[in-house]
Tab-separated table of C-alpha atoms in Angstrom:
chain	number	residue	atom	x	y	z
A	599	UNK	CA	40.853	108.496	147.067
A	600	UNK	CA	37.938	108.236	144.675
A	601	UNK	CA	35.599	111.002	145.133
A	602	UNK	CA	32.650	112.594	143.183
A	603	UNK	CA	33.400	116.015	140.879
A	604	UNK	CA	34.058	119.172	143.194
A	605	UNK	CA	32.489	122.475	142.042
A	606	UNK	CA	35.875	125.127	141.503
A	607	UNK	CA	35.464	128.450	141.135
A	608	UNK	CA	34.468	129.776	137.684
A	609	UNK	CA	37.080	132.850	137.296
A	610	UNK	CA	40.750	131.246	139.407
A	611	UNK	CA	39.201	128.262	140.760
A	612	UNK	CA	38.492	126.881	144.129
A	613	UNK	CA	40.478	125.548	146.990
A	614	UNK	CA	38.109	122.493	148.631
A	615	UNK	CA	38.587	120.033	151.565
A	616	UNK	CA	37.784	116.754	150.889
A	617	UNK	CA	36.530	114.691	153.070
A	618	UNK	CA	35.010	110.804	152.799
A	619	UNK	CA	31.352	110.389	152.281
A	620	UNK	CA	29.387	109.248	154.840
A	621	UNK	CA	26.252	107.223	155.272
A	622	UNK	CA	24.541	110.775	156.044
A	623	UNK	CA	25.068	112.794	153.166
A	624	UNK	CA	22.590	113.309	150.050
A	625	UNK	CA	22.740	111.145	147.025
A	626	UNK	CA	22.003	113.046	143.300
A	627	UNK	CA	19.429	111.147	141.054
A	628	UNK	CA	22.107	109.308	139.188
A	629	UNK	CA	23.994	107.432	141.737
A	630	UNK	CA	20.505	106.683	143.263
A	631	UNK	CA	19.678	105.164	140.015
A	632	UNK	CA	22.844	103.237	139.547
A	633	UNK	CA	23.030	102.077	142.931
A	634	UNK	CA	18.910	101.085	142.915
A	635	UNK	CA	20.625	99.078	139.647
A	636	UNK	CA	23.315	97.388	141.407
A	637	UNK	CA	21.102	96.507	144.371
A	638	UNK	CA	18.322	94.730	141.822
A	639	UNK	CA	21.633	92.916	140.359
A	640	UNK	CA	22.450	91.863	143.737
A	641	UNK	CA	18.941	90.759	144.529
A	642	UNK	CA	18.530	88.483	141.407
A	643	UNK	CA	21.988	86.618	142.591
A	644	UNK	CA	20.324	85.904	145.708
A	645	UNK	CA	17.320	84.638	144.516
A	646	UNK	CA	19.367	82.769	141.679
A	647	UNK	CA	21.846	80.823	144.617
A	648	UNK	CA	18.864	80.284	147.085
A	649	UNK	CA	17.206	82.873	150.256
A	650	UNK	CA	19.789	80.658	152.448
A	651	UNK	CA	23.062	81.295	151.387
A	652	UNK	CA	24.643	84.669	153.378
A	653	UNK	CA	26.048	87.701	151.480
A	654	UNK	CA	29.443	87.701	152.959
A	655	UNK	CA	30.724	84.986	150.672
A	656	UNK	CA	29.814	86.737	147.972
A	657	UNK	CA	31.861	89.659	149.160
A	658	UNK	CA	34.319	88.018	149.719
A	659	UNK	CA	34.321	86.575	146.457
A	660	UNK	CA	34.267	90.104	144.993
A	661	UNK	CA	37.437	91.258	146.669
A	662	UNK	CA	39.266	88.487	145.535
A	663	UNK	CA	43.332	88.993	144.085
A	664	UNK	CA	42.547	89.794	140.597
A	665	UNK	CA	43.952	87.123	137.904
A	666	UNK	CA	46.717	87.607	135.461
A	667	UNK	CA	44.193	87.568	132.777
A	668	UNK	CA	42.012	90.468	134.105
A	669	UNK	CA	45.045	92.387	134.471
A	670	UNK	CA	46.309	91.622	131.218
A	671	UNK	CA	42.972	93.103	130.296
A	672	UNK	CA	42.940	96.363	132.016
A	673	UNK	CA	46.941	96.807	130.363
A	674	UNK	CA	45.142	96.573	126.879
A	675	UNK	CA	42.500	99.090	127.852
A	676	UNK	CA	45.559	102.080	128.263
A	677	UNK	CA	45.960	102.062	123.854
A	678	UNK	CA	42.082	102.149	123.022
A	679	UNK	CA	41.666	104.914	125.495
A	680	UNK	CA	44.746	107.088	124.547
A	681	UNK	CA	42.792	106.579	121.100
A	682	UNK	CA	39.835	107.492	122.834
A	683	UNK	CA	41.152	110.489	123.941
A	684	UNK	CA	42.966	111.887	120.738
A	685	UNK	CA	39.510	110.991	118.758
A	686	UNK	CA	37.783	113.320	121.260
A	687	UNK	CA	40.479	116.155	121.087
A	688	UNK	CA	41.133	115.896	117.000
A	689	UNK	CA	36.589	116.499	117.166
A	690	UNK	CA	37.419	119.664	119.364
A	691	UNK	CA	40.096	121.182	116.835
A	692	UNK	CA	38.224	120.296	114.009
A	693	UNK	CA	35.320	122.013	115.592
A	694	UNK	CA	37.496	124.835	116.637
A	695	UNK	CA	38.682	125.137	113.197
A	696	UNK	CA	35.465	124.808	111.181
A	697	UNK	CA	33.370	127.666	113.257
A	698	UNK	CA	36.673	130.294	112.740
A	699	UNK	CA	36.083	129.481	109.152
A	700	UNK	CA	32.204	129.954	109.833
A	701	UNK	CA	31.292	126.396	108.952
A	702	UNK	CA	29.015	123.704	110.203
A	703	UNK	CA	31.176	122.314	113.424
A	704	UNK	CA	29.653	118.399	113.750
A	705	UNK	CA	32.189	116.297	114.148
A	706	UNK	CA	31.494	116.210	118.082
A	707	UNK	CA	27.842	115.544	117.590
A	708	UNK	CA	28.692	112.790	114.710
A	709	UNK	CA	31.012	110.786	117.899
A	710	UNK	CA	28.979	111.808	120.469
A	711	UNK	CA	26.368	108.610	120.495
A	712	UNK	CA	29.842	106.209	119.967
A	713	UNK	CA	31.349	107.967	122.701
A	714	UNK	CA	28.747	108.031	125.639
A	715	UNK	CA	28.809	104.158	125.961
A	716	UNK	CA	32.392	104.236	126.262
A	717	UNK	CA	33.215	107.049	128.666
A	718	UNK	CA	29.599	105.589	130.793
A	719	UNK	CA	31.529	102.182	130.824
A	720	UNK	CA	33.343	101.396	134.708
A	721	UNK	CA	35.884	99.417	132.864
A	722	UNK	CA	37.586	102.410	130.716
A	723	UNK	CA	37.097	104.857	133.350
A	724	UNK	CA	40.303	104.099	135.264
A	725	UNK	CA	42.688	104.373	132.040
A	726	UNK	CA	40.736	106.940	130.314
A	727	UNK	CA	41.298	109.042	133.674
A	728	UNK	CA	44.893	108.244	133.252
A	729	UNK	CA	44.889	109.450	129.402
A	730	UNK	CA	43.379	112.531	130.681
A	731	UNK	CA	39.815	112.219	129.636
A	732	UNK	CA	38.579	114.450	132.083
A	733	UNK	CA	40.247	117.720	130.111
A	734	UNK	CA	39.411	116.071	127.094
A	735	UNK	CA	35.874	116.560	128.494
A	736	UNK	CA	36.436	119.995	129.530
A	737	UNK	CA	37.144	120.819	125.929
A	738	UNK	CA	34.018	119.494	124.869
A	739	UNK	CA	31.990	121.739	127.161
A	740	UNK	CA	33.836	124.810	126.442
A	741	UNK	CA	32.247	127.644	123.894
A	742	UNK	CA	33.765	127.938	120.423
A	743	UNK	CA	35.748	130.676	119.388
A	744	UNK	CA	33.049	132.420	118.360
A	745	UNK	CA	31.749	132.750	122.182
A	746	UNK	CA	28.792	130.212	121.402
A	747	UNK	CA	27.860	127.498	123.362
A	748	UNK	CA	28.389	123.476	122.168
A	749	UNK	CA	25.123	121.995	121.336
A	750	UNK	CA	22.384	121.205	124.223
A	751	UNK	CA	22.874	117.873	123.488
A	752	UNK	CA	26.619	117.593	123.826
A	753	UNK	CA	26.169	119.687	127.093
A	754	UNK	CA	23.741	117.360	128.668
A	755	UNK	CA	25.659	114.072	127.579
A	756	UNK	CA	29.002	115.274	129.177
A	757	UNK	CA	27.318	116.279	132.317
A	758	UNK	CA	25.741	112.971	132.511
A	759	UNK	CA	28.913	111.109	131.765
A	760	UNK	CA	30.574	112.971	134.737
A	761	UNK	CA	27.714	112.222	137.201
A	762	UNK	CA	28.833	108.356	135.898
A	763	UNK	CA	32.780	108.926	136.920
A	764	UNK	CA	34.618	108.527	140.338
A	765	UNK	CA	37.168	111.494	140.116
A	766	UNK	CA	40.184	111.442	142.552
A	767	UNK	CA	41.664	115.100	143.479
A	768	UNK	CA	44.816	114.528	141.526
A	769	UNK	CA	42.732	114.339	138.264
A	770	UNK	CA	40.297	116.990	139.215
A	771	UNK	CA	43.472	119.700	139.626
A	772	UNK	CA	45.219	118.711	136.592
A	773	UNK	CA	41.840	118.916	134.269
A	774	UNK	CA	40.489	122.105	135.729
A	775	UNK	CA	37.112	120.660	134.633
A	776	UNK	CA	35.311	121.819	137.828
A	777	UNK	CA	35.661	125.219	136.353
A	778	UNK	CA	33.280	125.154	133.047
A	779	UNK	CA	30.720	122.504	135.100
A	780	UNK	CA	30.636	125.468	137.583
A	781	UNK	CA	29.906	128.044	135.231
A	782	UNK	CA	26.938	126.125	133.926
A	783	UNK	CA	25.642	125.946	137.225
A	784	UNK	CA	26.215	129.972	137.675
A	785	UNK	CA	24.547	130.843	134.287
A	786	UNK	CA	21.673	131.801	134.106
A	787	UNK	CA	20.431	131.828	130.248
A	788	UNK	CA	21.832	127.833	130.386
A	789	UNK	CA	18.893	125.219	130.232
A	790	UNK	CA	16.951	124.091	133.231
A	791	UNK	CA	17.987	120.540	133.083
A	792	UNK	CA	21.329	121.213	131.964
A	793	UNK	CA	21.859	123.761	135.025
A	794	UNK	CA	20.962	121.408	137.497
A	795	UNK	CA	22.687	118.387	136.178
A	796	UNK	CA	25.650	120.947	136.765
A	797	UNK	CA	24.782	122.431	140.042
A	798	UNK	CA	24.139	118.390	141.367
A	799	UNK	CA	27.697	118.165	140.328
A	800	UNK	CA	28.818	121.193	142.316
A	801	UNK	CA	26.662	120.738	145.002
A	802	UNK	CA	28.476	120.363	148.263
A	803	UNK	CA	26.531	117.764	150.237
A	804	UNK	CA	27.214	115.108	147.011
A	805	UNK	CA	30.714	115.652	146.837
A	806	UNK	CA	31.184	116.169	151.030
A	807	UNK	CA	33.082	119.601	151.095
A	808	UNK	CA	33.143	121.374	154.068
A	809	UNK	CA	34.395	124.723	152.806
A	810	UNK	CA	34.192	126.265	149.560
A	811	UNK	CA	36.740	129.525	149.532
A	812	UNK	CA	36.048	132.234	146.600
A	813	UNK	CA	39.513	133.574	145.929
A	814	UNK	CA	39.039	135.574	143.372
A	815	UNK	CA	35.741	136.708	143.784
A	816	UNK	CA	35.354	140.056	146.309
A	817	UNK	CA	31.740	141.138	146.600
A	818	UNK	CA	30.832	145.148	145.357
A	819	UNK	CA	30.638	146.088	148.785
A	820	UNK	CA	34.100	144.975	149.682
A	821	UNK	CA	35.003	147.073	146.335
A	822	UNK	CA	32.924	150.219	147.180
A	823	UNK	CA	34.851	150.157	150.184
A	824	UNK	CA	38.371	150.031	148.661
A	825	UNK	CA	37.408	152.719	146.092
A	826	UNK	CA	36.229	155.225	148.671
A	827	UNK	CA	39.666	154.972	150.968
A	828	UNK	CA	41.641	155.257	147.489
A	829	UNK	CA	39.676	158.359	147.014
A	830	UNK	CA	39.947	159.342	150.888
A	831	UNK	CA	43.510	159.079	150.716
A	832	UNK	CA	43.888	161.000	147.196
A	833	UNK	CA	41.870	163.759	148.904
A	834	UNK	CA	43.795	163.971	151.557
A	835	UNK	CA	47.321	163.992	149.355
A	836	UNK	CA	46.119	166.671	148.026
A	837	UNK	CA	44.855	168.872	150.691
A	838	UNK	CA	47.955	167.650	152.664
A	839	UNK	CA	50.059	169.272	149.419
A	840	UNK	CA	48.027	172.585	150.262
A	841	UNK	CA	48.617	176.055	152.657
A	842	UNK	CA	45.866	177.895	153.655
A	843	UNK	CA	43.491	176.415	151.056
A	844	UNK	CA	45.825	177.153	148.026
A	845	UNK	CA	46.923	174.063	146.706
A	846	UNK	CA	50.884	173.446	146.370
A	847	UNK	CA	51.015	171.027	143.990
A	848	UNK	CA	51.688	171.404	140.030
A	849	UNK	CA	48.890	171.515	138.109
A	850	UNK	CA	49.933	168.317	136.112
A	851	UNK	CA	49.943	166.640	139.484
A	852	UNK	CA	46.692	167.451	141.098
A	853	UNK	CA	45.074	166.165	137.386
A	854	UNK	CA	46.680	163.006	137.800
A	855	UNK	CA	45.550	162.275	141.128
A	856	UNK	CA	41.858	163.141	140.006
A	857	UNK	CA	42.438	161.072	136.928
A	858	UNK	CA	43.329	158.132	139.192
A	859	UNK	CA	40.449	158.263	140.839
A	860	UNK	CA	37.554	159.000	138.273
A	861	UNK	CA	39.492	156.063	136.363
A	862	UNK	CA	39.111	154.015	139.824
A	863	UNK	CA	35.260	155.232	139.916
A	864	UNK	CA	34.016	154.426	136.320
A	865	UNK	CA	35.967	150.929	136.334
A	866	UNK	CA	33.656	149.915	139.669
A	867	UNK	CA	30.589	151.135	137.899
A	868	UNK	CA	30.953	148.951	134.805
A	869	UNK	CA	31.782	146.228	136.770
A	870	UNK	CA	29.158	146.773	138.995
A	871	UNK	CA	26.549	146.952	136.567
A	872	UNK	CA	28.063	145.304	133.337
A	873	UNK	CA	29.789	142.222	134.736
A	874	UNK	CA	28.304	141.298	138.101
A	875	UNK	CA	24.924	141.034	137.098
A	876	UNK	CA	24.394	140.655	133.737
A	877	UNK	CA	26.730	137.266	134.115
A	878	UNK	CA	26.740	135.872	137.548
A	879	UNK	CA	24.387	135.258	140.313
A	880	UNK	CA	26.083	134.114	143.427
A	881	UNK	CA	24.840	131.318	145.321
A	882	UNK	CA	23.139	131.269	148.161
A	883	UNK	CA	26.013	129.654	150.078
A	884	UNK	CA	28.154	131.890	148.699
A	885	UNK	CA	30.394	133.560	152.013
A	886	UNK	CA	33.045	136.092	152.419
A	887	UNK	CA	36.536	134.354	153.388
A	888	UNK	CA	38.005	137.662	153.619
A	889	UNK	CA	37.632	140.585	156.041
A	890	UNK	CA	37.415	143.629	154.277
A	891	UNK	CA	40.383	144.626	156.652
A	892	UNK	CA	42.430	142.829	154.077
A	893	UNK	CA	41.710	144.999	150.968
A	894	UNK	CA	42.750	147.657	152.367
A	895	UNK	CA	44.399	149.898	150.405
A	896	UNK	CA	48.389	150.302	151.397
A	897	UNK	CA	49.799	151.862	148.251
A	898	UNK	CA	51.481	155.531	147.789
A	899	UNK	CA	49.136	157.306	145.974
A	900	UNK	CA	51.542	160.408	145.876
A	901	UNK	CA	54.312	157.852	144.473
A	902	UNK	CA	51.856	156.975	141.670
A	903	UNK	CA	50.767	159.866	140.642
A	904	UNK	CA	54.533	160.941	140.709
A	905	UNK	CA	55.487	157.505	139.380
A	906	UNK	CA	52.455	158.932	136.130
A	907	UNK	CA	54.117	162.621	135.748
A	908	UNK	CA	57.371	160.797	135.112
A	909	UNK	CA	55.888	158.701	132.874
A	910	UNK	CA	53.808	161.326	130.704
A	911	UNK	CA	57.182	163.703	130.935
A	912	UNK	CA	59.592	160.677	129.509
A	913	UNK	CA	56.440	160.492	126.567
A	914	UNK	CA	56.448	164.042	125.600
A	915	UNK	CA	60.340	163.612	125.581
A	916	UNK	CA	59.947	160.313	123.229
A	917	UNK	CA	57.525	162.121	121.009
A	918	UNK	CA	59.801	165.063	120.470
A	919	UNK	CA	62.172	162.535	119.861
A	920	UNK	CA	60.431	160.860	117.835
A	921	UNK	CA	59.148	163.483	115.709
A	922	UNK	CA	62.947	164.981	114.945
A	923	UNK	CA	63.780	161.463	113.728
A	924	UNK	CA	60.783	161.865	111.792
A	925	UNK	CA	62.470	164.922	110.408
A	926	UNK	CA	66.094	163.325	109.546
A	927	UNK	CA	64.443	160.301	108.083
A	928	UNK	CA	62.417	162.824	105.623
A	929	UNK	CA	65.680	165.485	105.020
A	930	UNK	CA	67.375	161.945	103.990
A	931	UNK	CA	64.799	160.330	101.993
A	932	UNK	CA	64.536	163.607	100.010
A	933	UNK	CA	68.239	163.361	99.538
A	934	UNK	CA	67.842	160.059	98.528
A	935	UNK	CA	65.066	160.653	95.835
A	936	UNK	CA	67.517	163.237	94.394
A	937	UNK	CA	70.080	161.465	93.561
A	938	UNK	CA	67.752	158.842	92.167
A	939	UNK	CA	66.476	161.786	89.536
A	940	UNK	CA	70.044	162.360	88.876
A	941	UNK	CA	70.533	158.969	88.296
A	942	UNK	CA	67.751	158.756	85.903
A	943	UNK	CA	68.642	161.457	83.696
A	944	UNK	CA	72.393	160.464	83.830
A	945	UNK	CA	72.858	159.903	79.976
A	946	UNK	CA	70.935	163.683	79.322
A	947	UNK	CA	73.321	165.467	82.057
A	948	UNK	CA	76.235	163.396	80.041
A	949	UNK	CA	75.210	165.206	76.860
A	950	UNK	CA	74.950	168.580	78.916
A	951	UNK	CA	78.380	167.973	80.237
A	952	UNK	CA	79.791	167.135	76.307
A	953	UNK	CA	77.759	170.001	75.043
A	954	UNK	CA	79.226	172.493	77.190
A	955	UNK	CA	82.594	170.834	76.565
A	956	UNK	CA	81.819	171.853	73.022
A	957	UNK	CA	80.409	175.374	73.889
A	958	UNK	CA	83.671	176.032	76.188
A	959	UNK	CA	86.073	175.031	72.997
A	960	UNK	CA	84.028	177.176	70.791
A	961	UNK	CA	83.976	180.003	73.043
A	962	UNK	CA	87.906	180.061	72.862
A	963	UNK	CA	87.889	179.916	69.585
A	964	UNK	CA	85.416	182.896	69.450
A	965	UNK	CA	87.561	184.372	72.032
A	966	UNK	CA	90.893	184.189	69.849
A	967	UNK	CA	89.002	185.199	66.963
A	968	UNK	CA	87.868	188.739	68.640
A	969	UNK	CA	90.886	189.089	69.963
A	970	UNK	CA	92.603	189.139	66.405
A	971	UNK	CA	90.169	191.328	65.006
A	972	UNK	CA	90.677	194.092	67.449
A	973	UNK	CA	94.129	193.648	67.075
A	974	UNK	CA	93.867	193.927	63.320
A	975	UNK	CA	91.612	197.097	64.398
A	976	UNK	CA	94.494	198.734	66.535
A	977	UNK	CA	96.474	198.075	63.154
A	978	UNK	CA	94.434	199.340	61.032
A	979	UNK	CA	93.714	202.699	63.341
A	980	UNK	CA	97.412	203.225	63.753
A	981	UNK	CA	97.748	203.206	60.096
A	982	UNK	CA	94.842	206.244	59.639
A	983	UNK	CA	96.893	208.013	62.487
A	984	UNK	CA	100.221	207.830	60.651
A	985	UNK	CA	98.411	209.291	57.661
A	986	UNK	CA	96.452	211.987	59.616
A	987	UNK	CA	99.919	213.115	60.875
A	988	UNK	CA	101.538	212.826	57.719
A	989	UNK	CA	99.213	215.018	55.440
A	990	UNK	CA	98.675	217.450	58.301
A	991	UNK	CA	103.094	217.684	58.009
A	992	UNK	CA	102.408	218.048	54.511
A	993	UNK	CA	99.745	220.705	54.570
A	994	UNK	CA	101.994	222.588	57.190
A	995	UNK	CA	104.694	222.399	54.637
A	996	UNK	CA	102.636	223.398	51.632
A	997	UNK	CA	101.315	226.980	53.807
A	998	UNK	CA	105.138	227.507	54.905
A	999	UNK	CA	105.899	227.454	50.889
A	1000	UNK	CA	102.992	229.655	49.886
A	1001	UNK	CA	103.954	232.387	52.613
A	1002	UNK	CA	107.477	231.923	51.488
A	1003	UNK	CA	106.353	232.476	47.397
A	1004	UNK	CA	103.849	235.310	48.941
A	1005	UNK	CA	106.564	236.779	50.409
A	1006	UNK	CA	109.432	236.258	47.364
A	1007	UNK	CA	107.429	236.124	44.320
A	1008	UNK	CA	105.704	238.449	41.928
A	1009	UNK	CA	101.795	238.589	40.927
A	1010	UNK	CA	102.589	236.979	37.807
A	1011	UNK	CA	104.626	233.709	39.289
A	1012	UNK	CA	101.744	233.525	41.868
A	1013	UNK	CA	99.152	233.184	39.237
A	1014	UNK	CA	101.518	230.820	37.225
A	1015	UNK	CA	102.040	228.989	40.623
A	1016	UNK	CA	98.349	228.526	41.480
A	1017	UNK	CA	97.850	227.161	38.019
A	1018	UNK	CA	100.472	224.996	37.665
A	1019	UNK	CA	99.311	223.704	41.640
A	1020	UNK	CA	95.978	223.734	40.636
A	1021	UNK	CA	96.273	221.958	37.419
């Protein structure tokens, strides 16, 4: 069922109910135009064929079977779109790739005036739908990776070329392109005409939705009130943990509860004042599908904060880890350089080895040598002994004579005696 563009949601997307258009419902500027176009065309036939002739022939003529040749046609149209298609995508990547490289990015501006005509044209519209020109477009109206916005130009072109196109809600869900038009509309630094072009295309009384559902979006109120019964309930765990006003709880505990909830606190505030209204203004239809009944919260605080002491214990246990495999890995890699020293000065601790190969063999000989020398000594000292001994027998036998002569002999043989000795 042919349909215009739905407006989706501009963070998950949104759910719509489509229903037909009727004769009731408000026409945007450029399907007044086209149709004010078609009904001139229609006009000029009249007057061409004559003021009598009725219109229900030529209906009738327009609804005709269509020929083999026509379809033949619209077969060939399926290869110059798919070409279509990949000539619009290859512009996007070569864009893509020319601002990461901080470059000029015009290759979607130098196809842009080729490509309106075509994707404006009724008779590609049905292929180039099938060949997926609607993400294609999409693409096109997406920022860069350096969070800038396409040209004005290229904006406006590919808004206009959607107000041109008959989307059906199988296309619409597989592009996703209701996303990025709805973010134009929502912005508020975009261009005037390029904003309304956009908010045209989301606007429910062209496209006939009776219900537009923000998922994903939960007004600050609705998030005020979820942060104040988190904190409610983390109060009470923790006067519930208490006896008499003196709180039973570790230490560790209590801090993680209060952590929880001063994280919970400065989260809303930047969102609050960061996010919600430095980016988005909500419409004016803009409704709460929720109750706030719904976000309420239902999780164990005490089983978090438990669930967090666990997980900061089983940390200080990794870092300890941690840091004694820190220690092994040093020990070793000490060890390691070592050995590589060693291995450096091989050849010189070779030498040292032969040297004191040398020094031991020398030492033995040194060793022997001493060894005969003292026994030469022990020789040599025996030898004095012997001759101490034997002139101390011969002095003892020399006295016993000269008492035996003092004794036996005259003063005349003693005097010859000492002579003759002393001679």
């Amino acid at each position: 069922m042919g349909t215009g563009l739905p407006a989706l949601c501009a963070a998950r997307g949104v759910h719509r109910k489509l229903r037909p258009m009727g004769p009731a419902d408000e026409k945007a500027p450029c399907h007044r135009e086209q149709e004010s176009r078609e009904s001139g065309a229609e006009a000029r036939a009249d007057g061409a064929h004559g003021e009598g002739r009725e219109s229900p022939k030529r209906k009738k003529s327009r609804v005709r079977p269509q020929s083999k040749k026509a379809g033949k046609k619209a077969e060939d149209l399926g290869p110059h779109a798919q070409a279509l298609v990949a000539q619009m995508r290859d512009a996007v990547a070569s864009d893509n790739k020319n601002n990461k490289s901080q470059k000029p990015a015009v290759e979607k501006m130098a196809l842009l005036d080729s490509l309106y005509g075509k994707l404006i044209n009724r008779k590609y519209q049905s292929a180039l739908m099938d060949c997926g020109v609607l993400a294609a477009i999409r693409t096109w109206l997406e920022p860069l990776p350096d969070r800038s916005l396409p040209n004005i130009k290229i904006r406006r072109s590919m808004l206009e070329v959607l107000t041109h196109m008959k989307v059906d809600a199988a296309h619409l869900e597989s592009s996703q392109v209701g996303k990025i038009v709805n973010f134009y509309s929502l912005n508020p630094r975009e261009d005037r005409d390029v904003r309304k072009l956009a908010r045209a295309l989301a606007s429910p009384t062209m496209t006939g939705v009776d219900e537009i559902e923000y998922f994903e979006f939960v007004p600050v109120s609705i998030i005020r009130e979820l942060q104040e019964d988190i904190q409610r309930r983390t109060q009470k765990s923790i006067e519930a943990a208490s006896f008499r006003g003196i709180p039973c709880i570790s230490r560790n505990k209590k801090h993680a509860l209060e952590a929880i909830s001063q994280s919970l606190s400065r989260n809303l505030f930047v969102f609050q004042n960061f996010v919600l209204q430095t980016i988005f203004s909500f419409p004016r239809h803009f409704c709460i599908e929720r109750k706030a009944t719904d976000l309420r919260c239902e999780v164990n605080v005490q089983k978090l904060a438990d669930e967090f002491l666990q997980i900061v214990e089983e940390e200080k246990y990794l870092r300890g880890e941690r840091m004694r495999l820190e220690g092994e890995i040093e020990a070793e890699r000490f060890a390691h350089a070592h050995y590589e020293r060693l291995l450096l000065h091989e050849s010189d601790i070779s030498a040292i080895a032969a040297s004191a190969s040398e020094l031991q063999r020398l030492s033995a000989e040194a060793e022997g040598m001493c060894q005969g020398f003292v026994e030469r000594q022990l020789q040599r000292d025996t030898g004095e002994n012997e001759a101490v001994e034997l002139r101390g027998i011969k002095c003892e036998m020399y006295r016993k004579e000269r008492d035996e002569l003092y004794q036996r002999a005259s003063a005349d043989m003693l005097l010859l005696y000492i002579r003759q000795v002393g001679g």
